[in-house]
Amino acid sequence: MERKIETIIIKPSHRLVSKGQAALYFNIFIIDIITAILYKAFMRDEKFFLHPVHEWQRRYEALRASFVERLPAKVIADRFGYSVAYVHLLRHLFAHEKIDFSEPLPEGKTRRHRIDASLRAKICSWRERRLSAGEITELLSEEGVEVSVRTIERILAEEGYPRLPRRTRLKLGITVKGAQVPAVAQKISLVDVSQRPFDSEGAGIFLFAPLVEKLKLLEVVKEAGLLGTKAIPAVSYLLSFLVFKLLGTERYAHVSEHAFDPGPGLFAGLNVLPKCTTISTYSYGLDSVHLLRLQQSFVKQALKLKLYEGDIINLDFHTIPHFGEESVLDEHWAGARNKRIKGALTLFAQDASSKLILYTAADIRREEADDQVLDFFAFWKRVQRGIKPTFVFDSKFTTYPKLSALNQQGIKFITLRRRGKNMVDGIEALEPWKRIHIPHAKRKYPNPLIYETAIKLPDYEGELRQIIIRGNGREKPTFLISNDFDTPSELLVGNYARRWRVENVISEAVKFFSLNALSSPILVKVHFDVIMTMIADTLYAMLAKKLRGFENCDAAKIYRHFVKGKGNVTLSDNKITVIFPRRAHNPVLRSVPWHRLPQTLSWLDGVGLDLQFK
């Protein structure tokens, strides 16, 4: 603390002191004054370092306290008025030589040149070269002309030049030192591709190439009329999405994991796969008409290959959760969470025999949910005429009036009746009960008791067949209803019991194909993502059928044993050769009859494909 200098006031009434005492008092007075002046000067110098006024000096002192005094970031932030995050940023910039204190900014007012006609013309010429106001200021400073950025911006506005769009760190030249920058995705001509072999972390994607050709996805894309650009054709866009699904990429935000791998890019007919923004933008450029035509064309091609039997179709809803704070989505029931949550309601239709998804719908509003069974029937009539399947779904899938509409169009259905307390209490008086056998090897309760009768329900025209089931492992009886009076009870109950298969395929889509990844920062149109999941699931099922001993395995296991892993890719003599290194399951891959599958790839200008396994 500063010493207080006492002021001696001599009043006339005071007694005069001797000359020696006066001289002593005067010397003490002078010494106190000099001490106070020196102390205040010292304090000014200390404040200059501890409380810097100029911004460059604040940054300097903050970095000195960080690297020399080793003070924590919180202490430095409090001392110099920064946030903790900004202190960390200063440390990072200084460590990477992005802060220079050799020539600090001049203090106070500096002499600025007048903006004459020649200087104005020079500023305009530099803007013609797409230089920013900051870059022009630096160039003028090198010439000894000090002009502020605001002045440059004002002059450019007066001359009619618009502001430059924001540029990336790459364009500004301030990317991390030594960072590799991915190339821009574009269509490649196989003649121009380097002949040198290269290693690819995603070489397993070429196992699906013969199956893609067998499905004729190039014709599917053309028939659907999907959009494309000069740089990236429509089929390359579609295959790029498929790459992410087939390689088990968890989210579209992880696209950068494949940004430097030319193998998946070659599979899609590109030099490299598109970046995140391209992925998001393209999906939202496809409207519902494009997606409907894509789905119809794909299912028609799968029917030609007899991938579906189509006699029994399982239907089920799935809510893709969304956790945004300002979500405009409706709340729907999520069975996995046992509550209503905000999300996108999607519909899956599954062929009961092959367990393949053959129809999807997404972004379904709550008031549209009951009509989805009729919308699917309209879709099915367009792709498969003359065959009327049996629909299987749960009790909350649709309403009784919609069931009546299905019955009037000759469609068989199997569903459950919503049971009430009086219905459950009344079954004790029913008899006789019949024991049936459900032919299923792994069923825990294969011999339940049933009671069968004909009933009428409100808003349903005609009678329904009701089968009450007991002894099936559930605490309460099950009330199964159907408009099929001809099929034996054992088959009717067994066909409904197989509805769990659609729940399994949805669970697999969530775990492996990342169906619930709506919270990803890279937004993709929900319905397009669901259709890509359907196509990827079909390709995995087709590959599994070719692998002896793995015919019934799920996609995650097929990927782990066969698809995952690197390989060497060579393009020569109009042929792509993929050599897979020695692995435990290579004998299974060698036993696949690849020669019976397509050997050329139409979307790659008819180039040949040779898969080799060491």
PDB file of C-alpha atoms in Angstrom, residues 415-417 419-420 422-436 438 447-455 464-472 475-482 489 492-493:
ATOM      1  CA  THR A 415     -53.781 -59.488 -37.091  1.00  0.00           C
ATOM      2  CA  LEU A 416     -54.658 -59.303 -33.422  1.00  0.00           C
ATOM      3  CA  ARG A 417     -57.782 -58.034 -31.754  1.00  0.00           C
ATOM      4  CA  ARG A 419     -58.395 -57.372 -25.928  1.00  0.00           C
ATOM      5  CA  GLY A 420     -60.264 -55.905 -22.990  1.00  0.00           C
ATOM      6  CA  ASN A 422     -64.228 -58.549 -20.163  1.00  0.00           C
ATOM      7  CA  MET A 423     -62.820 -60.526 -23.096  1.00  0.00           C
ATOM      8  CA  VAL A 424     -60.065 -62.011 -20.961  1.00  0.00           C
ATOM      9  CA  ASP A 425     -62.421 -62.849 -18.091  1.00  0.00           C
ATOM     10  CA  GLY A 426     -64.923 -64.516 -20.422  1.00  0.00           C
ATOM     11  CA  ILE A 427     -62.629 -67.161 -21.882  1.00  0.00           C
ATOM     12  CA  GLU A 428     -62.982 -69.455 -18.859  1.00  0.00           C
ATOM     13  CA  ALA A 429     -66.534 -70.285 -19.907  1.00  0.00           C
ATOM     14  CA  LEU A 430     -65.500 -71.206 -23.458  1.00  0.00           C
ATOM     15  CA  GLU A 431     -65.205 -74.804 -24.597  1.00  0.00           C
ATOM     16  CA  PRO A 432     -64.137 -77.030 -26.165  1.00  0.00           C
ATOM     17  CA  TRP A 433     -60.447 -76.059 -26.557  1.00  0.00           C
ATOM     18  CA  LYS A 434     -58.318 -77.777 -29.166  1.00  0.00           C
ATOM     19  CA  ARG A 435     -54.606 -78.447 -28.959  1.00  0.00           C
ATOM     20  CA  ILE A 436     -52.633 -77.779 -32.142  1.00  0.00           C
ATOM     21  CA  ILE A 438     -47.082 -75.379 -34.785  1.00  0.00           C
ATOM     22  CA  ASN A 447     -48.485 -77.051 -28.760  1.00  0.00           C
ATOM     23  CA  PRO A 448     -50.838 -74.290 -27.617  1.00  0.00           C
ATOM     24  CA  LEU A 449     -54.585 -74.538 -26.993  1.00  0.00           C
ATOM     25  CA  ILE A 450     -56.981 -72.676 -29.296  1.00  0.00           C
ATOM     26  CA  TYR A 451     -60.675 -71.832 -29.362  1.00  0.00           C
ATOM     27  CA  GLU A 452     -62.053 -70.831 -32.755  1.00  0.00           C
ATOM     28  CA  THR A 453     -65.243 -68.915 -33.568  1.00  0.00           C
ATOM     29  CA  ALA A 454     -66.728 -66.391 -36.036  1.00  0.00           C
ATOM     30  CA  ILE A 455     -67.307 -62.844 -34.812  1.00  0.00           C
ATOM     31  CA  LEU A 464     -64.130 -62.446 -39.078  1.00  0.00           C
ATOM     32  CA  ARG A 465     -62.442 -65.638 -37.963  1.00  0.00           C
ATOM     33  CA  GLN A 466     -61.255 -65.391 -34.348  1.00  0.00           C
ATOM     34  CA  ILE A 467     -58.766 -67.806 -32.773  1.00  0.00           C
ATOM     35  CA  ILE A 468     -58.112 -67.469 -29.048  1.00  0.00           C
ATOM     36  CA  ILE A 469     -54.697 -68.901 -28.117  1.00  0.00           C
ATOM     37  CA  ARG A 470     -53.611 -70.121 -24.679  1.00  0.00           C
ATOM     38  CA  GLY A 471     -50.492 -71.923 -23.510  1.00  0.00           C
ATOM     39  CA  ASN A 472     -48.199 -70.018 -25.845  1.00  0.00           C
ATOM     40  CA  GLU A 475     -49.674 -64.609 -19.309  1.00  0.00           C
ATOM     41  CA  LYS A 476     -52.821 -63.423 -21.103  1.00  0.00           C
ATOM     42  CA  PRO A 477     -54.524 -65.162 -24.034  1.00  0.00           C
ATOM     43  CA  THR A 478     -54.023 -63.915 -27.593  1.00  0.00           C
ATOM     44  CA  PHE A 479     -57.040 -62.995 -29.752  1.00  0.00           C
ATOM     45  CA  LEU A 480     -56.054 -63.557 -33.387  1.00  0.00           C
ATOM     46  CA  ILE A 481     -58.470 -62.426 -36.109  1.00  0.00           C
ATOM     47  CA  SER A 482     -58.376 -63.001 -39.867  1.00  0.00           C
ATOM     48  CA  SER A 489     -55.533 -73.082 -37.788  1.00  0.00           C
ATOM     49  CA  LEU A 492     -52.691 -69.357 -39.530  1.00  0.00           C
ATOM     50  CA  VAL A 493     -51.183 -69.206 -36.033  1.00  0.00           C
TER      51      VAL A 493
END
